mmCIF file of C-alpha atoms (C1' of nucleotides) in Angstrom:
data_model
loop_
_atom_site.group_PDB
_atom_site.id
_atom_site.type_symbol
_atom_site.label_atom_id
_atom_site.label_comp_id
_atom_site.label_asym_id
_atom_site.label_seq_id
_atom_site.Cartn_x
_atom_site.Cartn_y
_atom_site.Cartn_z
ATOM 1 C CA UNK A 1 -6.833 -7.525 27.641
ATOM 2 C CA UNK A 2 -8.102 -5.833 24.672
ATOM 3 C CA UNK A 3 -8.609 -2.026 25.051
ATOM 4 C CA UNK A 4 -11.360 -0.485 23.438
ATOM 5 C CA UNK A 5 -10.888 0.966 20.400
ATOM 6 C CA UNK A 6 -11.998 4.742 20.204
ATOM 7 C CA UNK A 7 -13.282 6.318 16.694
ATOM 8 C CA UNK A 8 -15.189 9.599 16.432
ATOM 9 C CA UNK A 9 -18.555 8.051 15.820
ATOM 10 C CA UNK A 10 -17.943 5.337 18.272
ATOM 11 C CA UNK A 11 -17.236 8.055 20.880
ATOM 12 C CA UNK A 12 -20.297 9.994 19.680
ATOM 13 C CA UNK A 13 -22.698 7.284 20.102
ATOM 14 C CA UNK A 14 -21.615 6.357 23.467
ATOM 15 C CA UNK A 15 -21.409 10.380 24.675
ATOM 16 C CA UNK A 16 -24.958 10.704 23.047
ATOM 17 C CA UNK A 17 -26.341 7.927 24.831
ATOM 18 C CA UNK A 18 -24.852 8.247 28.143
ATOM 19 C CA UNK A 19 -25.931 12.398 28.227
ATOM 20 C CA UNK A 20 -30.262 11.327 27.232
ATOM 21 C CA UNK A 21 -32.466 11.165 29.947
ATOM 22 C CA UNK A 22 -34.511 8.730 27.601
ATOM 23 C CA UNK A 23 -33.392 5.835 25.966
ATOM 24 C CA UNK A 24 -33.767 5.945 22.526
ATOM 25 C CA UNK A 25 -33.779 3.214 19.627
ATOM 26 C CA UNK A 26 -30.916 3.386 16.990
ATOM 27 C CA UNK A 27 -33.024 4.961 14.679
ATOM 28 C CA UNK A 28 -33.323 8.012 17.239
ATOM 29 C CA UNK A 29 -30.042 7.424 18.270
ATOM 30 C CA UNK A 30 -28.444 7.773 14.489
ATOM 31 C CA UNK A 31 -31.374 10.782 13.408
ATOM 32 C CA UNK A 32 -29.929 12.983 16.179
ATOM 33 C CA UNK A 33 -26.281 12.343 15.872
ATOM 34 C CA UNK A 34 -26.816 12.719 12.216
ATOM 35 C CA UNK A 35 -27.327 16.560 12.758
ATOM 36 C CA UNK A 36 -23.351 16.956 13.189
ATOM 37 C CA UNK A 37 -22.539 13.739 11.647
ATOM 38 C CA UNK A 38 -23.922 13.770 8.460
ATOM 39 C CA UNK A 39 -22.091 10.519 6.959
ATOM 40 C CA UNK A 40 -23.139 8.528 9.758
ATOM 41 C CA UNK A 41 -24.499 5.570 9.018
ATOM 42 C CA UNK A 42 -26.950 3.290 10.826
ATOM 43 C CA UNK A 43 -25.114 0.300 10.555
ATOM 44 C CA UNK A 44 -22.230 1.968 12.361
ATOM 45 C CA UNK A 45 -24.871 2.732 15.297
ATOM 46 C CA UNK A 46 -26.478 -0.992 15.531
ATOM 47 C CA UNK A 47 -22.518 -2.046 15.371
ATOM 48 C CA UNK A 48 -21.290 0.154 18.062
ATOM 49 C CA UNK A 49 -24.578 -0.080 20.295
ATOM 50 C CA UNK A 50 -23.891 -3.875 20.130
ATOM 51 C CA UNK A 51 -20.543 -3.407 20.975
ATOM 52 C CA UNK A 52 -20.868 -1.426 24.130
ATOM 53 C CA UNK A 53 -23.478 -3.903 25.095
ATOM 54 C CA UNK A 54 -21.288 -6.642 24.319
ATOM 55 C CA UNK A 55 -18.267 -4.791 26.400
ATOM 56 C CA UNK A 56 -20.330 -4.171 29.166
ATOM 57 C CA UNK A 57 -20.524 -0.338 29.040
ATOM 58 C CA UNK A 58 -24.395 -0.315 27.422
ATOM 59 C CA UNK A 59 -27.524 -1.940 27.677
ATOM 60 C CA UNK A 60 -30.018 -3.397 25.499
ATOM 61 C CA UNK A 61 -33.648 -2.898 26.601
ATOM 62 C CA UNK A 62 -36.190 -4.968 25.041
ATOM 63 C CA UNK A 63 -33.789 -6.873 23.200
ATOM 64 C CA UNK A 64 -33.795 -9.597 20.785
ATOM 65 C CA UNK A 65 -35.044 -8.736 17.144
ATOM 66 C CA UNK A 66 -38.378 -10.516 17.610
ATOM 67 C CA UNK A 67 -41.555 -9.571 20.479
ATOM 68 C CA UNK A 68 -42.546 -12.401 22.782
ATOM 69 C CA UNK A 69 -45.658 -13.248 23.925
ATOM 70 C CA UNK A 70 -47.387 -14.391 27.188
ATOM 71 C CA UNK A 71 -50.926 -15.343 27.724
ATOM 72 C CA UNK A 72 -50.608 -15.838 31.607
ATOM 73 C CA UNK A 73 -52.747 -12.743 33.089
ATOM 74 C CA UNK A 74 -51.850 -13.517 36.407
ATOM 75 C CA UNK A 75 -48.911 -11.498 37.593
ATOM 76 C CA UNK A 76 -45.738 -13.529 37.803
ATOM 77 C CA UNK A 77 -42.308 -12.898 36.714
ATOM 78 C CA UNK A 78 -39.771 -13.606 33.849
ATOM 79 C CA UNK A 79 -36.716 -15.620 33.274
ATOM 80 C CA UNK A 80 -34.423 -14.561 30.262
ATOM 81 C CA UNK A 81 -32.081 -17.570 29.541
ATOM 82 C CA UNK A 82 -28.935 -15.507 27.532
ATOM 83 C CA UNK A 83 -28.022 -18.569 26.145
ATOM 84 C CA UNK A 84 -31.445 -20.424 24.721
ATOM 85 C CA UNK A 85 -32.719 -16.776 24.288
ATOM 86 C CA UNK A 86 -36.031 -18.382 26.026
ATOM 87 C CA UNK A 87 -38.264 -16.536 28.489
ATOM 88 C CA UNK A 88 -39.639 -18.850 30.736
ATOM 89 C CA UNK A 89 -41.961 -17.997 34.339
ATOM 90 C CA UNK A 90 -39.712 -17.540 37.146
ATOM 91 C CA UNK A 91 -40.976 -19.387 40.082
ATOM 92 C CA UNK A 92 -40.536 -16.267 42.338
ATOM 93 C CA UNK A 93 -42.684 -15.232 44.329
ATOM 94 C CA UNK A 94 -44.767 -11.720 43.843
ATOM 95 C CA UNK A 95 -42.464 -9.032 46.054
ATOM 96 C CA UNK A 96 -44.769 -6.637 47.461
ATOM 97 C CA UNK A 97 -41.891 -4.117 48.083
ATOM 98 C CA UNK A 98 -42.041 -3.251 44.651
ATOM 99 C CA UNK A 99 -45.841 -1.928 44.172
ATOM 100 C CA UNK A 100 -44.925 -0.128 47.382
ATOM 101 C CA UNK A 101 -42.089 1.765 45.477
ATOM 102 C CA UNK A 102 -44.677 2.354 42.791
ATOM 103 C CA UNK A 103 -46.953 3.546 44.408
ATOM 104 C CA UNK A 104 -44.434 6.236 45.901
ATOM 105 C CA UNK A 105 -42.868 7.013 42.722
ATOM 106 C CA UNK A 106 -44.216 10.773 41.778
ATOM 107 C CA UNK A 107 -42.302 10.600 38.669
ATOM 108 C CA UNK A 108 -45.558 8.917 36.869
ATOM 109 C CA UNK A 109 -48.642 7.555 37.368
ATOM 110 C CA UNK A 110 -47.400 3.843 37.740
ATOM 111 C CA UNK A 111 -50.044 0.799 36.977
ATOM 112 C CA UNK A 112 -47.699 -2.134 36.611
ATOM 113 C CA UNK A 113 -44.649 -3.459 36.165
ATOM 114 C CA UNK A 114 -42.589 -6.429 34.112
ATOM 115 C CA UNK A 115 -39.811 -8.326 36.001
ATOM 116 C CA UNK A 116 -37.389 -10.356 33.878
ATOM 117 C CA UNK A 117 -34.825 -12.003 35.771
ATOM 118 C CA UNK A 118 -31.641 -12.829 33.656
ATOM 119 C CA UNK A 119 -29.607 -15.714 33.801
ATOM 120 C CA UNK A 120 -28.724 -19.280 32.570
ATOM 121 C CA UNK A 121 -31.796 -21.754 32.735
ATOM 122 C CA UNK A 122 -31.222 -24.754 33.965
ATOM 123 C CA UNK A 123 -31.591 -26.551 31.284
ATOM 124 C CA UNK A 124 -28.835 -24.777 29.585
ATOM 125 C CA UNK A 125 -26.585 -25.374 32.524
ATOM 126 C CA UNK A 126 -26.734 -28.823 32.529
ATOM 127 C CA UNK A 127 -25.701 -28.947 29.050
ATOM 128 C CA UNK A 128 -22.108 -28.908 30.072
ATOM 129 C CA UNK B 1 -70.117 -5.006 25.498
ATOM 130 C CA UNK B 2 -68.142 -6.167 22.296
ATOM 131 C CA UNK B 3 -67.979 -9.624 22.908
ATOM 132 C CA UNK B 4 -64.918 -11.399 22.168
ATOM 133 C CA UNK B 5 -65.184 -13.356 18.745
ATOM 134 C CA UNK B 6 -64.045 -16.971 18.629
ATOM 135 C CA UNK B 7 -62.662 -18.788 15.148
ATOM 136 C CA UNK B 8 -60.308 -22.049 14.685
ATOM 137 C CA UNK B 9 -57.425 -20.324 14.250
ATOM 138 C CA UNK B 10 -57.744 -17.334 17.379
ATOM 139 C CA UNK B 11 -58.979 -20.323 19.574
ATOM 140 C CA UNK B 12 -55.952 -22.262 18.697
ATOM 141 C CA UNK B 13 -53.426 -19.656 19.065
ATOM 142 C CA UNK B 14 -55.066 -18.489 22.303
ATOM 143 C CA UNK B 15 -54.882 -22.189 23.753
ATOM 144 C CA UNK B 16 -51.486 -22.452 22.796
ATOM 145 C CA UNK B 17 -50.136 -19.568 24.014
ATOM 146 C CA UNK B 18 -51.677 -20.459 27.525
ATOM 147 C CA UNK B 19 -50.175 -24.212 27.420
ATOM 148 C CA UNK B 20 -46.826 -23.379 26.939
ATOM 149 C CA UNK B 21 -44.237 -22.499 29.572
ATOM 150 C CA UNK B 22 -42.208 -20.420 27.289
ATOM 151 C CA UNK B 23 -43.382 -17.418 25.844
ATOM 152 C CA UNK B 24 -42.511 -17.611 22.399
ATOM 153 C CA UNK B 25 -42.496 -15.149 19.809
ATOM 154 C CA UNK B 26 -44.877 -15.144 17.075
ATOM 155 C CA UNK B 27 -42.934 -17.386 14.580
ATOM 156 C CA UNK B 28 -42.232 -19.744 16.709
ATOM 157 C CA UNK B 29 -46.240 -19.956 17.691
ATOM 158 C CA UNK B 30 -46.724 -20.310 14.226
ATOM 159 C CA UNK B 31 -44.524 -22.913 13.487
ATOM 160 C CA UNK B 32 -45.909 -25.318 16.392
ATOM 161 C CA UNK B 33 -49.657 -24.015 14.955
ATOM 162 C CA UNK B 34 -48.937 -25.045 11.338
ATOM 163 C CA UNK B 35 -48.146 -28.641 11.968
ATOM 164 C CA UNK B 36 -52.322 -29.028 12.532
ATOM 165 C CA UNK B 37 -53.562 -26.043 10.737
ATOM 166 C CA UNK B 38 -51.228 -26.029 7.817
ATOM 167 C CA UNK B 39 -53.197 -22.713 6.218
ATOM 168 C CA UNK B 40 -52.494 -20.438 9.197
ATOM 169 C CA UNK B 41 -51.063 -17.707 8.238
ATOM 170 C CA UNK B 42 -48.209 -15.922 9.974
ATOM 171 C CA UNK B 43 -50.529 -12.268 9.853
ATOM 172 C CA UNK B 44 -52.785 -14.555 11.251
ATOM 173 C CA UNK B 45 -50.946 -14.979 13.989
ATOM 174 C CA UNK B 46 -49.713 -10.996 14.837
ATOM 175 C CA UNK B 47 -52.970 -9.861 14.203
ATOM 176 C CA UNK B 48 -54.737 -12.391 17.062
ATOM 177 C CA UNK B 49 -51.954 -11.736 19.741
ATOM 178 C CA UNK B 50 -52.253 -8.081 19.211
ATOM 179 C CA UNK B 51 -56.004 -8.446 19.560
ATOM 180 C CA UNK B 52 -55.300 -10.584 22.442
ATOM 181 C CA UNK B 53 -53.215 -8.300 24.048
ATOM 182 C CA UNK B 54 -55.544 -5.402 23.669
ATOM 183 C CA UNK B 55 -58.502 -7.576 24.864
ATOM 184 C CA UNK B 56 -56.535 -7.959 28.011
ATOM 185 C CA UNK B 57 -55.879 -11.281 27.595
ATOM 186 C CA UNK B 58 -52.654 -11.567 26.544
ATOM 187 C CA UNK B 59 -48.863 -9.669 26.950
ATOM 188 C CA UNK B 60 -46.730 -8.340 24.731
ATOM 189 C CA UNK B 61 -43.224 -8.959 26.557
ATOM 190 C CA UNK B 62 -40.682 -6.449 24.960
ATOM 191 C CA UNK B 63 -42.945 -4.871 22.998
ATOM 192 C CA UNK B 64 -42.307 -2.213 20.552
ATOM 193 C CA UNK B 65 -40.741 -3.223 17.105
ATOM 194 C CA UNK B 66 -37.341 -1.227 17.473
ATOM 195 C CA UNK B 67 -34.916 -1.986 20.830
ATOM 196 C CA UNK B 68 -34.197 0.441 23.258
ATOM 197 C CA UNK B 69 -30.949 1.178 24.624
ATOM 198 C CA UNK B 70 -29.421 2.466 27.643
ATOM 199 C CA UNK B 71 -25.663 3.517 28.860
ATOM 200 C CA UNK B 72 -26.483 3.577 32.194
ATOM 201 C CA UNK B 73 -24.269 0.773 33.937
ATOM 202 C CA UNK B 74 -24.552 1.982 37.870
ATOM 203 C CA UNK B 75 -28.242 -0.656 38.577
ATOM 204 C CA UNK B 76 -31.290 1.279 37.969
ATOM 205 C CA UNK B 77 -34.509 0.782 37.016
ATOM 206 C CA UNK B 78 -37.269 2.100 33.993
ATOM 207 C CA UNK B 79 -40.030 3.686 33.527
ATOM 208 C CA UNK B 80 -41.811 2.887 29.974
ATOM 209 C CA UNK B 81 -44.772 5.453 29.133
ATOM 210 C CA UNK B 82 -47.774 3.874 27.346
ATOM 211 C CA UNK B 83 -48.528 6.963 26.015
ATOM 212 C CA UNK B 84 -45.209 8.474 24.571
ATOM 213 C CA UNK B 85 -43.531 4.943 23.943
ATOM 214 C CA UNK B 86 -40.579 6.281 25.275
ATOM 215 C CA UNK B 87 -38.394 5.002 28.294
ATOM 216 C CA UNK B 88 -37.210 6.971 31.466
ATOM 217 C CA UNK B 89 -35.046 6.083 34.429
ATOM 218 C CA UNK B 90 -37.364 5.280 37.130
ATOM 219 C CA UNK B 91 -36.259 7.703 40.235
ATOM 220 C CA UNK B 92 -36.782 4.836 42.600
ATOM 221 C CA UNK B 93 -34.435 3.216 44.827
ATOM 222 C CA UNK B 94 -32.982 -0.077 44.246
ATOM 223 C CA UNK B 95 -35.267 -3.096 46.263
ATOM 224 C CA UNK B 96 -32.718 -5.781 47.956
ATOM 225 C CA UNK B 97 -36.151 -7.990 48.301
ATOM 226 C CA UNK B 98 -35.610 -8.183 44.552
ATOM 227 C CA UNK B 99 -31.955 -9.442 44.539
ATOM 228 C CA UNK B 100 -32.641 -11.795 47.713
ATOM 229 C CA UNK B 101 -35.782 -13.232 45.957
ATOM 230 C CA UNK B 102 -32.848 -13.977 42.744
ATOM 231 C CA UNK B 103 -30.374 -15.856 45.017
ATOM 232 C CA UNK B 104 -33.288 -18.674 46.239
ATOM 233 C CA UNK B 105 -34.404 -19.137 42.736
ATOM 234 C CA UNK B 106 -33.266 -22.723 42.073
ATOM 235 C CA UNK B 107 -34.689 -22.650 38.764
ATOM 236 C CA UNK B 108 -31.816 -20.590 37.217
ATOM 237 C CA UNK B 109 -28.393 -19.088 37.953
ATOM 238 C CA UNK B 110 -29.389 -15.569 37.878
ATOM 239 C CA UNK B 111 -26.958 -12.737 37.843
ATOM 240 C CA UNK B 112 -28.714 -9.613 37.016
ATOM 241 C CA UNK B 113 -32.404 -8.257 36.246
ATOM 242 C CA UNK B 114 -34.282 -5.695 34.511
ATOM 243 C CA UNK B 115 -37.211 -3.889 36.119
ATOM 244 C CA UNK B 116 -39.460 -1.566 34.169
ATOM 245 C CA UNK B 117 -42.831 0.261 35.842
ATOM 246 C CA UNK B 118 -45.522 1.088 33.146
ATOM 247 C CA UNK B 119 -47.571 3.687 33.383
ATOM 248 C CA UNK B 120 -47.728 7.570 32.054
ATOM 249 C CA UNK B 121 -45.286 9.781 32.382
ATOM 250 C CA UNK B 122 -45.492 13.139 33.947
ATOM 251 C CA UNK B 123 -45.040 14.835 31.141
ATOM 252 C CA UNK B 124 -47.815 13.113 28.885
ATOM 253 C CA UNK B 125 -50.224 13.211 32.410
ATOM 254 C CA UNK B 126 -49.987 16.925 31.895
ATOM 255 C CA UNK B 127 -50.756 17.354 28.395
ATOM 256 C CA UNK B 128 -54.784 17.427 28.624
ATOM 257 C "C1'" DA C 1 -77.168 -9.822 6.484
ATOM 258 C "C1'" DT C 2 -73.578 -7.690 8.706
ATOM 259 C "C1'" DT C 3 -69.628 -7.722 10.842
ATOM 260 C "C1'" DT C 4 -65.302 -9.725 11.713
ATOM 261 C "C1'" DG C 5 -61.582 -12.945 10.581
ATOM 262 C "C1'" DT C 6 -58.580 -15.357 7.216
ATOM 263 C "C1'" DG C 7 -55.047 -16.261 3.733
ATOM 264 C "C1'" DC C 8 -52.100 -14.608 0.560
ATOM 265 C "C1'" DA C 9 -48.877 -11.625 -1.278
ATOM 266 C "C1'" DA C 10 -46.926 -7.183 -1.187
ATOM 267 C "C1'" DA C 11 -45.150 -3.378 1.565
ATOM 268 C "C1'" DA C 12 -43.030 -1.332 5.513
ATOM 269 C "C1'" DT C 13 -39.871 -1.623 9.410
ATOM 270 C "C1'" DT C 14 -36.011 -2.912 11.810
ATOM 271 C "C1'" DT C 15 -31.563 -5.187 11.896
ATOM 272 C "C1'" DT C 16 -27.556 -7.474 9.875
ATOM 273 C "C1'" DT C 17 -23.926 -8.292 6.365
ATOM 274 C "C1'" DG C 18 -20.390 -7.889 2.511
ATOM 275 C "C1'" DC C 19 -16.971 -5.253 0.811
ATOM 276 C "C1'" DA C 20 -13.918 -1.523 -0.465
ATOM 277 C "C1'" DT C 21 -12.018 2.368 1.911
ATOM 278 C "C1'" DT C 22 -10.507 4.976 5.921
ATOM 279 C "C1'" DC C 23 -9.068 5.452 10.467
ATOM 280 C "C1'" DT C 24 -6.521 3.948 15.117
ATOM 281 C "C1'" DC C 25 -3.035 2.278 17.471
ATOM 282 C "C1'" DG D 1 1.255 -1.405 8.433
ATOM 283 C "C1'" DA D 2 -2.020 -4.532 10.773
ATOM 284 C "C1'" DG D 3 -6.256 -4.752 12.630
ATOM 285 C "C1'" DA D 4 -10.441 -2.570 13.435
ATOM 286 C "C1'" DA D 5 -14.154 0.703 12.160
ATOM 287 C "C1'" DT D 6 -16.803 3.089 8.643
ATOM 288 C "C1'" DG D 7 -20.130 3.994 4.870
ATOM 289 C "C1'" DC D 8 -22.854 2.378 1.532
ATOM 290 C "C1'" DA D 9 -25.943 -0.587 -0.492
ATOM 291 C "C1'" DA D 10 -27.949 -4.962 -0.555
ATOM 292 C "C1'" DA D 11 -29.936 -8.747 2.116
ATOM 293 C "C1'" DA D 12 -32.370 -10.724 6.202
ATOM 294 C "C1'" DA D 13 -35.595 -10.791 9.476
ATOM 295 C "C1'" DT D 14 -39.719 -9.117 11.581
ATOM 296 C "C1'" DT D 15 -44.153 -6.909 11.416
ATOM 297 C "C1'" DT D 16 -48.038 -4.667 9.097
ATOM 298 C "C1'" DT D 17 -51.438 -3.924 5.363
ATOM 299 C "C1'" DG D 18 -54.729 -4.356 1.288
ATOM 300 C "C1'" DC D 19 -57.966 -7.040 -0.592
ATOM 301 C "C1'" DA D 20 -61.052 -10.824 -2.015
ATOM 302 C "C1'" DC D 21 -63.216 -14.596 0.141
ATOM 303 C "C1'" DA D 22 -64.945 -17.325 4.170
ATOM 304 C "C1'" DA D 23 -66.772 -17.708 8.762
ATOM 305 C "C1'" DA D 24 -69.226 -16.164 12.940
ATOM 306 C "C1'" DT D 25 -73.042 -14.008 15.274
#
DNA sequence: ATTTGTGCAAAATTTTTGCATTCTC
DNA sequence: GAGAATGCAAAAATTTTGCACAAAT
């Protein structure tokens, strides 16, 4: 059992990102905690924000350094292996709950959605 | 009516991206695309998938050059405004269709998901 | 012919790393 | 004091752009 370490930027970062509504890139992240932290460096935000991901206490939206791309208009959903870092189609079908839960949302005008299911593929699983 | 423009290399890339079950990310299209069009070039290849993806005919899965992140650990899901870029909590309660729809997938051992509504926010709806 | 696309190389962005120093436990 | 975290600057990796030439309508 390894307890997490606590530093004053590490603490700021996390305390930063948990208090936004939004959920900003590093780049914001580090430009606004730079007002009171003016040695802070970048790095130390891409370090820590991997970190908390890593430890379970963060997420990474949109991850993964590079975009992927899809050519399949029809909607379907997404399969993100964490180990092969592929994105495959899910073979799931279309859940009609969720348009219904868009279409109540009054929060924002609401024209689609993405889906990405997260997981081991199968093919990674069988590499055992 | 602009209509679309066809050439070698946006026909190729197009083709490709639809033949593939994986949705790969422009480097890797490029790499597969090279081995019969050794000229292609890799701008080549961002420019046409942007194009694509503006035509309609193609998606940009995470999108956006810089990740996102998020501290928010209790399940929720997103809201990501076209107009702004940036990315909200979605006020929307959690779907169990979604999580049920997870456990019969045979095609992966899924633990977890990420759901994000597009659309424009309340605050950029407002701003005309 | 005119417009649009391509390749190449250079620039801009975003993210990661190496290393000496400083901070936590 | 040992191990971990930081800052800085340099390096990678990813994406975009400028421009001369080629291709498409």
């Amino acid at each position: 059992m390894t307890a997490v370490r606590h530093s004053r930027q590490r603490d700021a970062i996390y305390t930063e990102l948990c208090s936004r509504g939004d959920h900003p890139t590093a780049d914001e992240l580090y430009a606004t905690l730079r007002q009171t932290m003016p040695n802070l460096s970048l790095a130390t935000v891409y370090r820590n924000l991997h970190q908390l991901a890593e430890a379970g206490q963060g997420n990474i939206l949109y991850t993964s350094a590079a975009d992927h791309f899809d050519a399949v208009m029809k909607p379907h959903y997404h399969l993100y292996c964490r180990q092969c870092h592929r994105i495959y189609d899910a073979d799931i079908p279309l859940i009609s709950e969720i348009d219904r839960a868009a279409q109540n949302c009054t929060q924002a005008d609401i024209d689609s959605y993405s889906l990405v299911f997260e997981g081991i593929c199968e093919h990674c699983a069988n590499q055992h």
